[in-house]
């Protein structure tokens, strides 16, 4: 069985056979829509999170709902384009040429053009007992997503700017699964010395490895993104339409989307507004990393199915009220919080959360599936707010 996952420990390795069980498939009832007609126009910065989506989430604004689903479909296109068949000579590559990728993956009228394929490389090794497994299981570099630029003038007018999308799929290969399990935190390069009030920013070791490790014939994912963003900023930055960067992904792809936003705002002083729209993402880093991300101006909309266990891992979250004090006002932390802080497993939830009232079930795959996420988002509207859905969901469980 195969499903995209980020930072969990209790699942078996995927067999990578049946496409019908891929997380992100459209077999759960979601359908690819035609082009959106909801006009964003001059309000685009608000919808991209300039005010942290204040007043837009509960009830969920209809225009924002449409945009969330639209970005989710870019992620579905990444799943659809990926060759999941380990017996295929093209396993772990993109099945479609760049020029026809969006059309052939179900988005014929998006108004965007793919400009770059993206690849992630694992630095970990298979355990000794698995080294005699088929060569496909040891595939280190895999196609993980793409960069696309809005080129259609009508869509640019609807959006109020020229939008660049960076879309990532979730976990697919054996080594990506192993990277998910490397859930301890690792330090990020930082020009600022740590202090008691500003400890080092840290992120999940496996996600960082997939983001920064180069392949034998490929750059790292980080360098591929940097190179393409530099090219696009030169081509479009400050010329004509305003420019936005939207990074979107599901599961592992959601984690990589957060790291990508962090790296873009760190690397490019003249970067336009960077927004993350993540679906079913695991935790990525500690509170210092979250603070650094926010200081750099990145906006993260974290879409979470309340029943999805993947969004609750890895590590622990110590709720200190955001100011180093417990909520009851007493200074310091409890002994258990202090002990947890020494484990290297203390994470922080990052971004503004849109929590979806999914149906309670023991089926982890069903809770985590991207198409389930998009269906749940589609059920939310200004006339059908989250609280009403949540009340109905609870009532249905009695």
XYZ file of C-alpha atoms in Angstrom:
398
model
C 0.000 0.000 0.000
C 1.230 3.491 -0.795
C 0.325 6.913 0.499
C 2.176 10.166 0.915
C 3.369 10.740 4.438
C 5.565 13.044 6.460
C 7.405 11.973 9.585
C 5.594 8.923 10.932
C 6.918 5.625 12.228
C 4.267 3.005 12.132
C 3.702 2.266 8.428
C 5.200 -0.373 6.163
C 7.337 0.471 3.154
C 5.342 1.012 -0.023
C 5.026 -1.616 -2.738
C 4.361 1.127 -5.302
C 1.997 -0.876 -7.490
C -1.618 0.252 -7.635
C -2.230 3.844 -8.687
C -5.748 3.715 -7.261
C -4.423 3.998 -3.710
C -2.015 6.860 -4.254
C -2.581 9.759 -1.948
C -3.360 12.658 -4.216
C -5.218 10.579 -6.763
C -8.590 11.884 -7.872
C -10.341 8.591 -7.218
C -12.078 9.813 -4.077
C -14.655 11.895 -5.846
C -12.992 15.244 -6.475
C -13.123 16.468 -10.038
C -10.860 18.757 -11.971
C -12.726 22.027 -12.499
C -12.646 24.392 -15.385
C -10.828 27.719 -15.010
C -11.978 29.753 -12.037
C -14.090 32.830 -12.704
C -13.768 34.301 -9.187
C -12.077 37.657 -9.594
C -9.305 38.488 -7.101
C -7.978 41.664 -8.741
C -6.650 44.384 -6.458
C -7.340 42.282 -3.325
C -4.756 39.686 -4.281
C -2.342 40.463 -1.454
C -5.086 39.906 1.107
C -5.888 36.533 -0.423
C -2.183 35.686 -0.451
C -2.056 36.257 3.310
C -0.835 39.835 3.730
C -3.134 40.115 6.780
C -2.760 36.451 7.740
C -6.157 35.746 6.159
C -7.925 37.696 8.903
C -11.683 37.477 8.420
C -11.392 35.049 5.502
C -11.243 31.642 7.195
C -14.304 31.313 9.447
C -16.533 31.430 7.570
C -14.307 30.554 4.629
C -14.463 33.238 1.977
C -15.731 31.796 -1.316
C -12.945 33.355 -3.384
C -10.296 31.996 -1.018
C -11.936 28.566 -1.083
C -11.748 28.591 -4.870
C -8.074 29.583 -4.784
C -7.195 26.893 -2.227
C -8.797 24.219 -4.400
C -7.063 25.622 -7.479
C -3.653 25.326 -5.830
C -4.546 21.835 -4.619
C -5.182 20.859 -8.224
C -1.664 21.973 -9.135
C -0.455 19.480 -6.511
C -2.733 16.785 -7.932
C -1.129 17.445 -11.310
C 2.249 16.634 -9.729
C 0.905 13.295 -8.504
C -0.706 12.509 -11.856
C 2.511 13.312 -13.740
C 4.734 11.083 -11.602
C 5.610 7.555 -12.782
C 4.869 5.355 -9.764
C 5.601 2.016 -11.494
C 8.910 0.579 -10.163
C 9.077 -1.864 -13.093
C 9.044 0.981 -15.602
C 12.319 2.271 -17.124
C 11.013 5.777 -16.386
C 10.161 5.063 -12.740
C 10.317 8.144 -10.467
C 10.433 10.567 -13.400
C 7.807 12.864 -14.901
C 5.597 11.057 -17.414
C 4.857 14.166 -19.477
C 6.910 16.806 -21.310
C 6.938 20.246 -19.702
C 4.929 21.845 -22.496
C 2.005 19.442 -22.049
C 2.320 18.533 -18.360
C -0.597 20.590 -17.075
C -2.842 19.717 -20.000
C -2.174 15.970 -19.773
C -2.508 15.897 -15.992
C -5.997 17.417 -16.042
C -5.441 21.194 -16.082
C -5.872 22.168 -19.738
C -7.133 25.705 -19.041
C -5.027 26.809 -16.062
C -3.387 29.712 -17.892
C 0.015 28.578 -16.534
C 3.063 27.176 -18.350
C 5.562 24.813 -16.706
C 9.064 26.290 -16.890
C 11.118 23.901 -14.761
C 11.030 20.325 -13.509
C 12.194 19.832 -9.907
C 13.964 16.850 -8.353
C 14.707 15.777 -4.786
C 17.634 13.581 -3.759
C 17.962 11.464 -0.643
C 21.288 11.276 1.182
C 20.267 8.306 3.325
C 21.051 4.679 2.554
C 18.907 1.609 2.553
C 19.376 -0.597 5.627
C 21.733 -3.532 5.105
C 18.901 -6.046 4.950
C 17.307 -4.182 2.049
C 20.369 -3.705 -0.144
C 19.598 -6.784 -2.199
C 16.168 -5.340 -3.087
C 15.368 -4.220 -6.668
C 17.365 -1.238 -7.890
C 14.199 0.863 -8.081
C 13.991 0.870 -4.274
C 17.377 2.557 -4.039
C 16.497 5.357 -6.459
C 18.080 8.459 -4.913
C 16.905 11.293 -7.161
C 13.252 11.561 -8.151
C 11.011 14.069 -9.895
C 9.155 15.861 -7.104
C 7.308 18.718 -8.799
C 7.548 21.717 -11.066
C 7.568 25.487 -11.434
C 4.831 27.087 -13.540
C 4.210 30.716 -14.497
C 0.873 32.314 -15.299
C 1.048 33.476 -18.931
C -2.601 34.002 -19.845
C -3.529 37.690 -19.810
C -7.131 37.019 -18.762
C -5.967 34.888 -15.828
C -3.395 37.511 -14.850
C -6.174 40.110 -14.833
C -8.397 37.828 -12.728
C -5.602 37.189 -10.226
C -4.430 40.815 -10.111
C -0.820 39.780 -10.691
C 1.409 37.320 -12.500
C 1.617 34.253 -10.268
C 4.442 31.715 -10.109
C 3.471 28.321 -8.690
C 5.917 25.818 -7.222
C 4.067 22.523 -6.683
C 5.334 19.419 -4.838
C 3.907 15.904 -4.588
C 4.079 13.811 -1.421
C 6.203 10.774 -0.571
C 6.554 8.145 -3.290
C 9.930 6.368 -3.222
C 11.455 4.076 -0.641
C 14.278 6.455 0.254
C 11.820 9.335 0.647
C 9.972 7.226 3.189
C 13.203 6.613 5.050
C 13.927 10.347 5.084
C 10.494 10.915 6.643
C 11.588 8.747 9.559
C 14.679 10.864 10.263
C 12.547 13.028 12.507
C 15.123 14.597 14.828
C 15.860 18.294 14.367
C 18.986 19.625 12.697
C 20.442 23.131 12.776
C 20.005 25.479 9.842
C 22.854 27.668 8.623
C 22.311 31.021 10.305
C 24.262 34.303 10.164
C 23.051 35.169 13.653
C 24.570 33.664 16.817
C 22.029 31.838 19.006
C 21.004 33.245 22.367
C 18.746 32.246 25.230
C 15.895 34.252 23.719
C 16.707 33.375 20.092
C 17.910 29.759 19.887
C 19.051 28.249 16.611
C 16.400 27.638 13.962
C 16.113 23.881 13.438
C 14.189 21.707 10.964
C 13.420 18.017 10.497
C 16.577 16.241 9.402
C 15.049 14.119 6.634
C 13.144 16.966 4.995
C 16.266 19.122 5.016
C 18.260 16.285 3.467
C 15.785 15.919 0.593
C 15.840 19.676 0.083
C 19.610 20.205 0.091
C 21.254 16.959 -1.106
C 22.586 16.985 -4.678
C 22.355 13.945 -6.939
C 25.101 12.392 -9.019
C 23.926 14.246 -12.142
C 21.459 16.762 -10.655
C 21.556 19.808 -8.467
C 19.844 19.755 -5.122
C 16.177 20.727 -5.026
C 17.210 23.936 -3.256
C 19.617 24.880 -6.044
C 17.119 24.008 -8.779
C 14.556 26.293 -7.174
C 17.069 29.083 -6.610
C 18.226 28.944 -10.229
C 14.682 29.074 -11.618
C 13.497 31.816 -9.270
C 16.530 33.926 -10.179
C 15.694 33.477 -13.859
C 12.012 34.324 -13.356
C 12.765 37.392 -11.239
C 15.040 38.613 -14.002
C 12.381 37.916 -16.635
C 9.324 39.285 -14.822
C 10.333 41.129 -11.662
C 9.455 44.811 -11.766
C 8.154 44.545 -15.327
C 4.492 45.123 -16.015
C 2.305 43.064 -13.693
C 2.978 42.558 -9.974
C 4.551 39.178 -9.226
C 3.723 36.609 -6.536
C 5.291 33.272 -5.604
C 2.945 30.549 -4.338
C 4.500 27.328 -3.046
C 2.074 24.476 -2.587
C 2.363 20.815 -1.663
C 0.817 17.862 0.097
C 2.328 15.831 2.958
C 6.090 15.642 2.319
C 5.488 18.230 -0.403
C 3.930 20.543 2.189
C 7.086 20.315 4.298
C 9.271 21.021 1.264
C 7.032 23.972 0.409
C 7.765 25.570 3.794
C 11.521 25.014 3.377
C 11.335 26.456 -0.133
C 9.583 29.613 1.076
C 12.179 30.032 3.818
C 15.042 29.641 1.358
C 13.589 32.020 -1.230
C 13.062 34.821 1.279
C 16.520 34.193 2.742
C 18.292 34.098 -0.618
C 16.564 36.847 -2.608
C 16.409 40.282 -1.042
C 14.133 41.462 -3.842
C 11.775 38.477 -3.652
C 8.086 39.257 -4.244
C 5.426 38.093 -1.803
C 5.910 34.399 -0.971
C 2.898 32.361 0.155
C 2.664 28.690 1.120
C -0.594 26.778 0.673
C 0.003 23.402 2.298
C -2.238 20.341 2.537
C -1.821 17.661 5.203
C 1.663 18.805 6.100
C 3.713 17.360 8.978
C 5.605 19.603 11.361
C 8.762 21.053 9.845
C 10.808 22.913 12.436
C 11.098 24.449 15.882
C 9.703 27.715 17.229
C 12.857 29.616 16.261
C 12.489 28.461 12.667
C 8.851 29.555 12.677
C 9.829 32.970 14.052
C 12.560 33.420 11.420
C 10.135 32.446 8.653
C 7.578 34.967 9.869
C 10.185 37.724 10.235
C 11.168 37.245 6.606
C 7.586 37.819 5.523
C 6.561 34.384 4.240
C 2.877 33.599 4.713
C 1.780 30.016 5.386
C -1.793 28.748 5.135
C -1.712 25.273 6.681
C -4.766 23.230 5.723
C -5.369 20.394 8.188
C -7.913 17.590 8.335
C -8.692 17.331 12.048
C -8.580 13.526 11.765
C -5.248 13.348 9.889
C -2.503 11.943 12.119
C 0.237 13.073 9.723
C -0.392 16.707 10.673
C 0.351 15.860 14.307
C 3.850 14.458 13.758
C 6.786 14.432 14.200
C 7.866 15.366 17.697
C 6.186 17.320 20.462
C 4.784 20.830 20.695
C 5.293 22.694 23.969
C 2.679 25.427 24.223
C 4.340 28.323 26.010
C 1.884 30.991 24.865
C 4.481 32.330 22.462
C 6.387 34.398 25.052
C 8.351 31.946 27.143
C 5.643 31.747 29.820
C 3.025 29.153 30.506
C -0.559 30.173 29.854
C -1.234 30.525 33.585
C 1.357 33.308 33.663
C 3.977 31.497 35.750
C 7.485 31.986 34.449
C 9.585 29.098 33.268
C 8.514 25.715 32.058
C 7.497 22.525 33.787
C 9.962 19.739 34.346
C 8.407 17.661 31.583
C 8.689 20.545 29.149
C 12.327 20.979 30.085
C 13.001 17.285 29.570
C 11.267 17.285 26.208
C 13.292 20.298 25.115
C 16.461 18.205 25.576
C 15.307 15.450 23.238
C 15.769 17.369 19.991
C 12.131 16.587 19.167
C 10.375 19.832 20.137
C 8.587 21.226 17.088
C 6.232 24.139 16.421
C 3.156 24.280 14.220
C 3.832 26.827 11.486
C 1.417 29.183 9.775
C -2.258 30.089 9.933
C -4.344 26.945 10.195
C -7.532 26.130 8.325
C -8.878 23.078 10.145
C -11.247 20.836 8.221
C -13.838 18.713 10.066
C -13.097 15.364 8.449
C -15.044 12.282 9.431
C -13.468 10.235 12.203
C -12.104 6.944 10.885
C -9.316 4.475 11.573
C -8.323 4.613 7.907
C -5.178 6.774 7.922
C -5.003 6.805 4.130
C -8.542 8.146 3.778
C -7.883 10.946 6.276
C -4.680 11.964 4.514
C -5.722 11.709 0.865
C -5.377 14.977 -1.038
C -8.669 14.566 -2.878
C -10.414 14.187 0.497
C -8.823 17.473 1.556
C -10.077 19.234 -1.561
C -13.569 17.827 -1.132
C -13.654 19.056 2.480
C -12.489 22.512 1.427
C -15.162 22.588 -1.280
C -17.821 21.958 1.379
C -16.861 25.145 3.229
C -18.335 28.441 2.098
C -19.605 31.721 3.493
C -23.041 30.140 3.730
C -21.753 26.944 5.336
C -19.106 27.938 7.881
C -16.647 25.682 9.621
C -18.415 25.780 12.969
C -21.617 24.468 11.407
C -19.743 21.643 9.708
C -17.873 20.798 12.870
C -21.121 20.648 14.858
C -22.650 18.338 12.273
C -19.564 16.137 12.240
C -19.660 15.730 16.008
C -23.387 15.017 15.929
C -22.867 12.371 13.280
C -20.339 10.566 15.468
C -22.775 10.118 18.376
